[in-house]
Amino acid sequence: MKEEEIRPQELFDELLRLNRLDIEKYFSKSQKHSIACPACQNKGVIAFDKDGFVFDECLTCKTLYVSPRPEKKYFDAYYTDSDSTKFWATTFYKATEKNRREMLWKPKAKLIVNKIQSFSPDTSMIVDIGGGYGTFMEEFLKLLALEHLVVEPSAYLSKVCRDKNLNVLSKFLEDMVPDELPSLRKTFVSFELFEHLHEPRKFLQTLHGLMSSGDMFIFTTLSGMGVDIRTLWQHSKAVSPPMHLNFFNPKSISHLLNALGFQVVEVSTPGKLDIDIMNNNKANLKKERFWSDFLEYASDEEKQHMQNFISDNLLSSHMMIVCLKP
Ligand SMILES: [Zn+2]
């Protein structure tokens, strides 16, 4: 898989251009508050400034995060109305839908089935938090016919899911109460949502309250220790506020989950794109002599070996966490 197949550069650049205009519109006059490290609560230091947002890095656990953080109401307005959000949900998504289904969602559905079979074989319901277009759920149910629910706050996306005959609860997870879920053994999943959360700790606390003992939670998010993010740093396109606010890493996310009463079962970084992303952004790697020379010097096969090494050693920026409520 290549980055271009799921994120065509031209469309991605247009998305980022619209995003910069939206930042001006929705955030230039926002009220902001400094926050401590969302993983370990220590005070961070300034890492860099990007598009009007300041990123702090926690020197204790290396989590990278936006602070000061604008109040939640500005994000709500941005996600409801902005041109970049609409561009993402329509033009960008449509252009990449087929490739995303084949290259991302089908393998992910298979992977989640494996995790359920390995770690929670008596799961009888799957709940997808922030289920979007419902593509994951469609592919998952083809493999394993469990009870299901898509939790999706957007009215537009909820309708898309209902039109696919999926069960939808049109809400933010943070507004859910335990009565809204049947008392079945559940696996909750959420994909590429955690980096967007205004209050990740609160999200996990709410989720913990919704889970019964023995339920499982599997999620993917961006790791700030991912090699493309660490080397490209402020030039990394994944570091894109106001969308992406939190870059935990395998150790810091485990710390947070343990502190909140989850039992971490497995952390992996199954990402496949780090080297390709670095290759597509060589101009911003000039000071990284090892990597810029490696990208020129190595054969495709050697690059693939390096990518495998990165993924196997928890150093890819695409991270997956499996945890249980004990
Ligand atoms: Zn920290």
Coordinates of N, CA and C in Angstrom, one line a residue, residues 25-206:
K25 N -10.9 31.2 10.6 CA -12.3 31.5 10.8 C -12.8 31.1 12.2
Y26 N -12.4 29.9 12.6 CA -13.0 29.3 13.8 C -12.1 29.5 15.1
F27 N -10.8 29.7 14.9 CA -9.9 29.6 16.1 C -9.1 30.8 16.3
S28 N -9.1 31.8 15.4 CA -8.1 32.9 15.6 C -8.5 33.7 16.8
K29 N -9.8 33.8 17.2 CA -10.1 34.6 18.4 C -10.5 33.7 19.5
S30 N -10.2 32.4 19.5 CA -10.7 31.5 20.5 C -10.0 31.7 21.9
Q31 N -10.8 31.3 22.9 CA -10.3 31.3 24.3 C -9.5 30.0 24.5
K32 N -8.3 30.1 25.0 CA -7.5 28.9 25.2 C -7.0 28.7 26.6
H33 N -6.8 27.5 26.9 CA -6.3 27.2 28.3 C -5.1 26.2 28.2
S34 N -4.1 26.5 29.0 CA -2.9 25.5 29.1 C -3.4 24.2 29.7
I35 N -2.9 23.1 29.2 CA -3.2 21.8 29.8 C -1.9 21.1 30.1
A36 N -2.0 20.2 31.1 CA -0.9 19.3 31.4 C -0.9 18.2 30.4
C37 N 0.1 17.4 30.4 CA 0.2 16.2 29.5 C -1.0 15.3 29.7
P38 N -1.7 15.1 28.6 CA -3.0 14.3 28.7 C -2.7 12.8 29.2
A39 N -1.5 12.4 29.1 CA -1.2 11.0 29.5 C -0.8 10.9 30.9
C40 N 0.2 11.8 31.4 CA 0.7 11.6 32.7 C 0.6 12.8 33.6
Q41 N 0.0 13.8 33.1 CA -0.4 15.0 33.9 C 0.8 15.9 34.3
N42 N 2.0 15.6 33.8 CA 3.2 16.4 34.0 C 3.1 17.6 33.1
K43 N 3.8 18.7 33.4 CA 3.8 19.9 32.6 C 4.8 19.7 31.4
G44 N 4.3 20.0 30.2 CA 5.2 19.9 29.0 C 5.9 21.1 28.7
V45 N 6.8 21.0 27.7 CA 7.5 22.2 27.2 C 7.1 22.4 25.7
I46 N 7.3 23.6 25.3 CA 6.9 23.9 23.9 C 7.8 23.2 22.9
A47 N 7.1 22.5 22.0 CA 7.8 21.8 20.9 C 7.9 22.6 19.7
F48 N 6.8 23.1 19.2 CA 6.7 24.0 18.1 C 5.3 24.6 17.9
D49 N 5.3 25.5 17.0 CA 4.0 26.2 16.7 C 3.6 25.8 15.3
K50 N 2.4 25.5 15.1 CA 2.0 25.1 13.7 C 0.6 25.7 13.4
D51 N 0.4 26.4 12.4 CA -0.8 26.9 11.9 C -1.6 27.6 13.1
G52 N -0.9 28.3 13.9 CA -1.6 29.1 15.0 C -1.8 28.2 16.3
F53 N -1.4 27.0 16.3 CA -1.6 26.1 17.5 C -0.2 25.8 18.0
V54 N -0.1 25.8 19.3 CA 1.2 25.5 20.0 C 1.1 24.0 20.4
F55 N 2.2 23.3 20.1 CA 2.3 21.9 20.5 C 3.3 21.8 21.7
D56 N 2.9 21.2 22.8 CA 3.8 20.9 23.9 C 4.2 19.5 23.8
E57 N 5.4 19.2 24.3 CA 5.8 17.8 24.4 C 6.1 17.5 25.9
C58 N 5.6 16.4 26.3 CA 5.9 16.0 27.7 C 7.2 15.4 27.8
L59 N 8.1 15.9 28.6 CA 9.5 15.3 28.6 C 9.6 14.0 29.4
T60 N 8.5 13.8 30.2 CA 8.5 12.5 30.9 C 8.1 11.4 30.0
C61 N 7.0 11.5 29.3 CA 6.5 10.4 28.5 C 6.5 10.6 27.0
K62 N 6.9 11.8 26.5 CA 7.0 12.1 25.1 C 5.7 12.2 24.3
T63 N 4.6 12.4 25.1 CA 3.4 12.7 24.4 C 3.4 14.1 23.8
L64 N 2.9 14.3 22.6 CA 2.9 15.5 21.9 C 1.4 16.0 21.9
Y65 N 1.1 17.2 22.2 CA -0.3 17.6 22.4 C -0.4 19.1 22.2
V66 N -1.6 19.6 21.8 CA -1.9 21.0 21.7 C -2.2 21.6 23.0
S67 N -1.4 22.6 23.4 CA -1.6 23.4 24.6 C -0.9 24.7 24.4
P68 N -1.6 25.8 24.7 CA -2.9 25.9 25.2 C -3.9 25.4 24.2
R69 N -5.0 24.9 24.8 CA -6.0 24.2 23.9 C -7.3 25.1 23.9
P70 N -7.8 25.4 22.7 CA -9.0 26.2 22.6 C -10.2 25.5 23.3
E71 N -11.1 26.2 23.8 CA -12.3 25.6 24.5 C -13.0 24.7 23.5
K72 N -13.8 23.8 24.0 CA -14.5 22.8 23.2 C -15.4 23.4 22.1
K73 N -16.1 24.5 22.5 CA -17.2 25.0 21.6 C -16.6 25.4 20.3
Y74 N -15.3 25.8 20.2 CA -14.8 26.2 18.9 C -14.6 24.9 18.0
F75 N -14.2 23.8 18.6 CA -14.1 22.6 17.9 C -15.5 22.1 17.4
D76 N -16.5 22.2 18.3 CA -17.8 21.8 17.9 C -18.3 22.6 16.6
A77 N -18.1 23.9 16.6 CA -18.5 24.7 15.5 C -17.7 24.3 14.2
Y78 N -16.4 24.1 14.4 CA -15.5 23.7 13.3 C -16.0 22.4 12.7
Y79 N -16.3 21.4 13.6 CA -16.7 20.1 13.0 C -18.1 20.1 12.4
T80 N -18.9 21.0 12.9 CA -20.3 21.0 12.4 C -20.3 21.8 11.0
D81 N -19.6 22.9 10.9 CA -19.8 23.8 9.7 C -18.7 23.9 8.7
S82 N -17.5 23.6 9.1 CA -16.3 24.1 8.3 C -16.2 23.5 6.9
D83 N -15.6 24.3 6.0 CA -15.4 23.8 4.6 C -14.4 22.6 4.6
S84 N -13.4 22.6 5.5 CA -12.5 21.5 5.4 C -13.1 20.2 5.9
T85 N -14.0 20.3 6.9 CA -14.7 19.1 7.3 C -15.6 18.5 6.2
K86 N -16.3 19.5 5.5 CA -17.2 19.0 4.4 C -16.4 18.4 3.3
F87 N -15.3 19.1 3.0 CA -14.4 18.5 1.9 C -13.9 17.1 2.2
W88 N -13.6 16.9 3.5 CA -13.1 15.6 3.9 C -14.2 14.6 3.8
A89 N -15.4 15.0 4.3 CA -16.6 14.0 4.3 C -17.2 13.7 3.0
T90 N -16.9 14.6 2.0 CA -17.5 14.4 0.7 C -16.4 14.1 -0.4
T91 N -15.8 15.2 -0.9 CA -14.9 15.0 -2.0 C -13.7 14.1 -1.7
F92 N -13.0 14.3 -0.6 CA -11.9 13.5 -0.3 C -12.3 12.0 0.0
Y93 N -13.4 11.9 0.8 CA -13.8 10.5 1.1 C -14.2 9.7 -0.1
K94 N -15.1 10.4 -1.0 CA -15.6 9.7 -2.2 C -14.4 9.3 -3.1
A95 N -13.4 10.2 -3.2 CA -12.3 9.9 -4.2 C -11.5 8.7 -3.7
T96 N -11.5 8.4 -2.4 CA -10.7 7.4 -1.8 C -11.5 6.2 -1.3
E97 N -12.8 6.3 -1.4 CA -13.6 5.3 -0.7 C -13.3 3.8 -1.1
K98 N -13.2 3.6 -2.4 CA -13.0 2.3 -2.9 C -11.6 1.7 -2.3
N99 N -10.6 2.5 -2.5 CA -9.3 2.1 -2.0 C -9.2 1.9 -0.5
R100 N -9.9 2.8 0.2 CA -10.0 2.7 1.7 C -10.7 1.4 2.1
R101 N -11.8 1.1 1.4 CA -12.5 -0.1 1.8 C -11.6 -1.3 1.6
E102 N -10.9 -1.4 0.5 CA -10.0 -2.5 0.1 C -8.8 -2.6 1.0
M103 N -8.1 -1.4 1.1 CA -6.8 -1.4 1.7 C -6.8 -1.2 3.2
L104 N -7.8 -0.5 3.7 CA -7.8 -0.2 5.2 C -8.9 -1.0 5.9
W105 N -10.1 -0.9 5.4 CA -11.2 -1.5 6.2 C -11.3 -3.0 6.2
K106 N -11.1 -3.6 5.0 CA -11.2 -5.1 5.0 C -10.1 -5.7 5.8
P107 N -8.8 -5.3 5.7 CA -7.8 -5.8 6.6 C -8.1 -5.5 8.1
K108 N -8.6 -4.3 8.3 CA -8.9 -4.0 9.7 C -10.0 -4.9 10.3
A109 N -11.0 -5.1 9.5 CA -12.1 -6.0 10.0 C -11.5 -7.4 10.3
K110 N -10.6 -7.9 9.5 CA -10.0 -9.2 9.7 C -9.2 -9.2 11.0
L111 N -8.4 -8.1 11.1 CA -7.6 -8.0 12.3 C -8.4 -7.9 13.6
I112 N -9.5 -7.2 13.6 CA -10.4 -7.1 14.8 C -11.0 -8.5 15.1
V113 N -11.4 -9.2 14.1 CA -11.9 -10.5 14.3 C -10.9 -11.4 15.0
N114 N -9.6 -11.3 14.5 CA -8.6 -12.0 15.2 C -8.4 -11.6 16.7
K115 N -8.4 -10.3 16.9 CA -8.2 -9.9 18.3 C -9.4 -10.4 19.2
I116 N -10.6 -10.4 18.7 CA -11.7 -10.9 19.4 C -11.5 -12.4 19.7
Q117 N -11.1 -13.1 18.7 CA -11.0 -14.5 18.9 C -9.8 -14.8 19.9
S118 N -8.8 -14.0 19.9 CA -7.7 -14.2 20.8 C -8.0 -13.8 22.2
F119 N -8.6 -12.6 22.4 CA -8.6 -12.0 23.7 C -10.0 -11.9 24.3
S120 N -11.1 -12.0 23.5 CA -12.4 -12.0 24.1 C -13.4 -12.8 23.3
P121 N -13.1 -14.1 23.2 CA -13.9 -15.0 22.3 C -15.4 -15.0 22.6
D122 N -15.8 -14.7 23.8 CA -17.3 -14.7 24.1 C -17.9 -13.3 23.8
T123 N -17.3 -12.5 23.1 CA -17.9 -11.2 22.6 C -19.1 -11.5 21.8
S124 N -20.3 -10.9 22.1 CA -21.4 -11.1 21.3 C -22.0 -9.8 20.7
M125 N -21.3 -8.7 21.0 CA -21.8 -7.4 20.4 C -20.5 -6.6 20.1
I126 N -20.6 -5.9 18.9 CA -19.5 -4.9 18.6 C -20.1 -3.5 18.5
V127 N -19.4 -2.6 19.1 CA -19.9 -1.2 19.1 C -18.7 -0.3 18.5
D128 N -19.0 0.3 17.4 CA -18.0 1.2 16.7 C -18.3 2.6 17.1
I129 N -17.4 3.2 17.9 CA -17.5 4.6 18.3 C -16.9 5.5 17.3
G130 N -17.8 6.4 16.7 CA -17.4 7.3 15.7 C -17.3 6.5 14.4
G131 N -18.3 5.8 14.1 CA -18.3 4.8 13.0 C -18.4 5.4 11.6
G132 N -18.6 6.7 11.5 CA -18.5 7.4 10.2 C -19.4 6.8 9.1
Y133 N -18.9 6.4 8.0 CA -19.7 5.8 6.9 C -20.1 4.4 7.1
G134 N -19.7 3.8 8.2 CA -20.1 2.4 8.5 C -19.4 1.4 7.7
T135 N -18.3 1.8 7.0 CA -17.6 0.8 6.2 C -17.0 -0.3 7.0
F136 N -16.3 0.1 8.1 CA -15.7 -1.0 8.9 C -16.8 -2.0 9.3
M137 N -17.9 -1.5 9.8 CA -19.0 -2.4 10.4 C -19.5 -3.3 9.3
E138 N -19.7 -2.8 8.1 CA -20.2 -3.6 6.9 C -19.2 -4.8 6.7
E139 N -17.9 -4.4 6.7 CA -16.9 -5.4 6.4 C -16.7 -6.4 7.6
F140 N -16.9 -5.9 8.8 CA -16.7 -6.8 10.0 C -17.9 -7.8 10.0
L141 N -19.1 -7.3 9.8 CA -20.3 -8.2 9.9 C -20.3 -9.3 8.8
K142 N -19.6 -9.0 7.7 CA -19.4 -10.1 6.7 C -18.6 -11.3 7.2
L143 N -17.7 -10.9 8.2 CA -16.8 -12.0 8.7 C -17.3 -12.6 10.0
L144 N -18.0 -11.8 10.8 CA -18.5 -12.3 12.1 C -19.8 -11.6 12.4
A145 N -20.9 -12.4 12.4 CA -22.2 -11.9 12.5 C -22.6 -11.7 14.0
L146 N -22.1 -10.6 14.6 CA -22.5 -10.3 16.0 C -23.6 -9.3 16.0
E147 N -24.1 -9.1 17.2 CA -25.0 -7.9 17.4 C -24.1 -6.7 17.2
H148 N -24.7 -5.6 16.7 CA -23.8 -4.4 16.5 C -24.5 -3.1 16.8
L149 N -23.6 -2.1 16.9 CA -24.1 -0.7 17.1 C -23.0 0.2 16.6
V150 N -23.5 1.2 15.8 CA -22.5 2.3 15.4 C -22.9 3.5 16.2
V151 N -22.0 4.1 16.9 CA -22.2 5.3 17.6 C -21.6 6.5 16.7
E152 N -22.4 7.3 16.2 CA -21.9 8.4 15.3 C -22.7 9.7 15.5
P153 N -22.1 10.7 16.0 CA -22.8 12.0 16.3 C -23.3 12.7 15.0
S154 N -22.6 12.6 13.9 CA -23.0 13.4 12.8 C -24.3 12.9 12.2
A155 N -25.3 13.8 12.0 CA -26.6 13.5 11.4 C -26.5 12.9 10.0
Y156 N -25.6 13.5 9.2 CA -25.4 13.1 7.9 C -24.8 11.7 7.8
L157 N -23.8 11.4 8.6 CA -23.1 10.1 8.6 C -24.1 9.0 9.2
S158 N -24.8 9.4 10.2 CA -25.8 8.5 10.8 C -26.8 8.0 9.7
K159 N -27.2 8.9 8.9 CA -28.2 8.6 7.8 C -27.5 7.6 6.8
V160 N -26.3 7.9 6.5 CA -25.5 7.0 5.6 C -25.5 5.6 6.2
C161 N -25.3 5.5 7.5 CA -25.2 4.2 8.1 C -26.6 3.5 8.1
R162 N -27.6 4.3 8.4 CA -29.0 3.7 8.5 C -29.4 3.2 7.1
D163 N -29.0 4.0 6.1 CA -29.3 3.5 4.7 C -28.6 2.2 4.3
K164 N -27.6 1.9 5.1 CA -26.9 0.6 4.9 C -27.5 -0.5 5.8
N165 N -28.6 -0.1 6.5 CA -29.3 -1.0 7.4 C -28.4 -1.4 8.7
L166 N -27.6 -0.4 9.0 CA -26.8 -0.6 10.3 C -27.6 0.1 11.4
N167 N -27.4 -0.5 12.6 CA -28.0 0.1 13.8 C -27.1 1.3 14.3
V168 N -27.8 2.4 14.4 CA -27.0 3.6 14.7 C -27.6 4.3 16.0
L169 N -26.7 4.8 16.8 CA -27.0 5.7 17.9 C -26.4 7.0 17.6
S170 N -27.2 8.1 17.3 CA -26.7 9.3 16.8 C -26.3 10.2 18.0
K171 N -25.1 10.0 18.5 CA -24.7 10.7 19.7 C -23.1 10.7 19.8
F172 N -22.7 11.6 20.7 CA -21.3 11.5 21.1 C -21.2 10.4 22.2
L173 N -20.1 9.7 22.2 CA -20.0 8.7 23.3 C -20.1 9.3 24.7
E174 N -19.5 10.5 24.8 CA -19.5 11.2 26.1 C -20.9 11.5 26.6
D175 N -21.9 11.4 25.7 CA -23.3 11.7 26.2 C -24.1 10.4 26.4
M176 N -23.4 9.3 26.2 CA -24.2 8.0 26.4 C -24.3 7.6 27.9
V177 N -25.3 6.8 28.1 CA -25.5 6.2 29.5 C -25.6 4.7 29.3
P178 N -25.2 4.0 30.4 CA -25.1 2.5 30.3 C -26.4 1.8 29.8
D179 N -27.6 2.4 30.2 CA -28.9 1.8 29.8 C -29.1 1.7 28.3
E180 N -28.3 2.5 27.5 CA -28.4 2.5 26.1 C -27.8 1.3 25.4
L181 N -27.2 0.5 26.2 CA -26.5 -0.7 25.7 C -27.1 -2.0 26.3
P182 N -27.3 -3.0 25.5 CA -27.8 -4.3 26.1 C -26.7 -5.0 26.9
S183 N -27.2 -5.8 27.9 CA -26.2 -6.5 28.7 C -25.6 -7.7 28.1
L184 N -24.9 -7.5 27.0 CA -24.2 -8.6 26.3 C -22.7 -8.3 26.5
R185 N -21.9 -9.4 26.3 CA -20.4 -9.2 26.3 C -20.0 -8.4 25.1
K186 N -19.4 -7.3 25.3 CA -19.1 -6.3 24.2 C -17.6 -6.1 23.9
T187 N -17.4 -5.9 22.6 CA -16.1 -5.3 22.2 C -16.4 -3.9 21.6
F188 N -15.8 -2.9 22.2 CA -15.9 -1.5 21.6 C -14.7 -1.3 20.7
V189 N -14.9 -0.6 19.6 CA -13.8 -0.2 18.8 C -13.9 1.2 18.4
S190 N -12.8 1.9 18.2 CA -12.8 3.2 17.6 C -11.5 3.4 16.8
F191 N -11.7 3.9 15.6 CA -10.5 4.0 14.7 C -10.3 5.5 14.3
E192 N -9.0 5.9 14.5 CA -8.6 7.2 14.1 C -9.4 8.3 14.7
L193 N -9.8 8.1 16.0 CA -10.7 9.1 16.7 C -9.9 9.7 17.8
F194 N -9.1 9.0 18.5 CA -8.5 9.4 19.7 C -7.6 10.6 19.6
E195 N -6.9 10.8 18.4 CA -6.1 12.0 18.2 C -6.9 13.3 18.1
H196 N -8.2 13.1 17.8 CA -9.1 14.3 17.7 C -9.7 14.7 19.0
L197 N -9.6 13.9 20.0 CA -10.4 14.2 21.2 C -10.0 15.4 22.0
H198 N -10.9 16.2 22.4 CA -10.6 17.4 23.1 C -10.2 17.0 24.6
E199 N -10.9 16.0 25.1 CA -10.5 15.5 26.4 C -10.4 14.0 26.4
P200 N -9.3 13.5 26.0 CA -9.1 12.0 25.9 C -9.4 11.3 27.2
R201 N -8.9 11.9 28.3 CA -9.1 11.3 29.6 C -10.6 11.1 29.9
K202 N -11.4 12.2 29.7 CA -12.8 12.1 29.9 C -13.5 11.0 29.1
F203 N -13.1 11.0 27.8 CA -13.6 10.0 26.9 C -13.4 8.6 27.5
L204 N -12.2 8.3 27.9 CA -11.9 7.0 28.5 C -12.7 6.7 29.8
Q205 N -12.8 7.7 30.6 CA -13.6 7.5 31.8 C -15.1 7.2 31.5
T206 N -15.6 7.9 30.5 CA -17.0 7.6 30.1 C -17.1 6.2 29.6

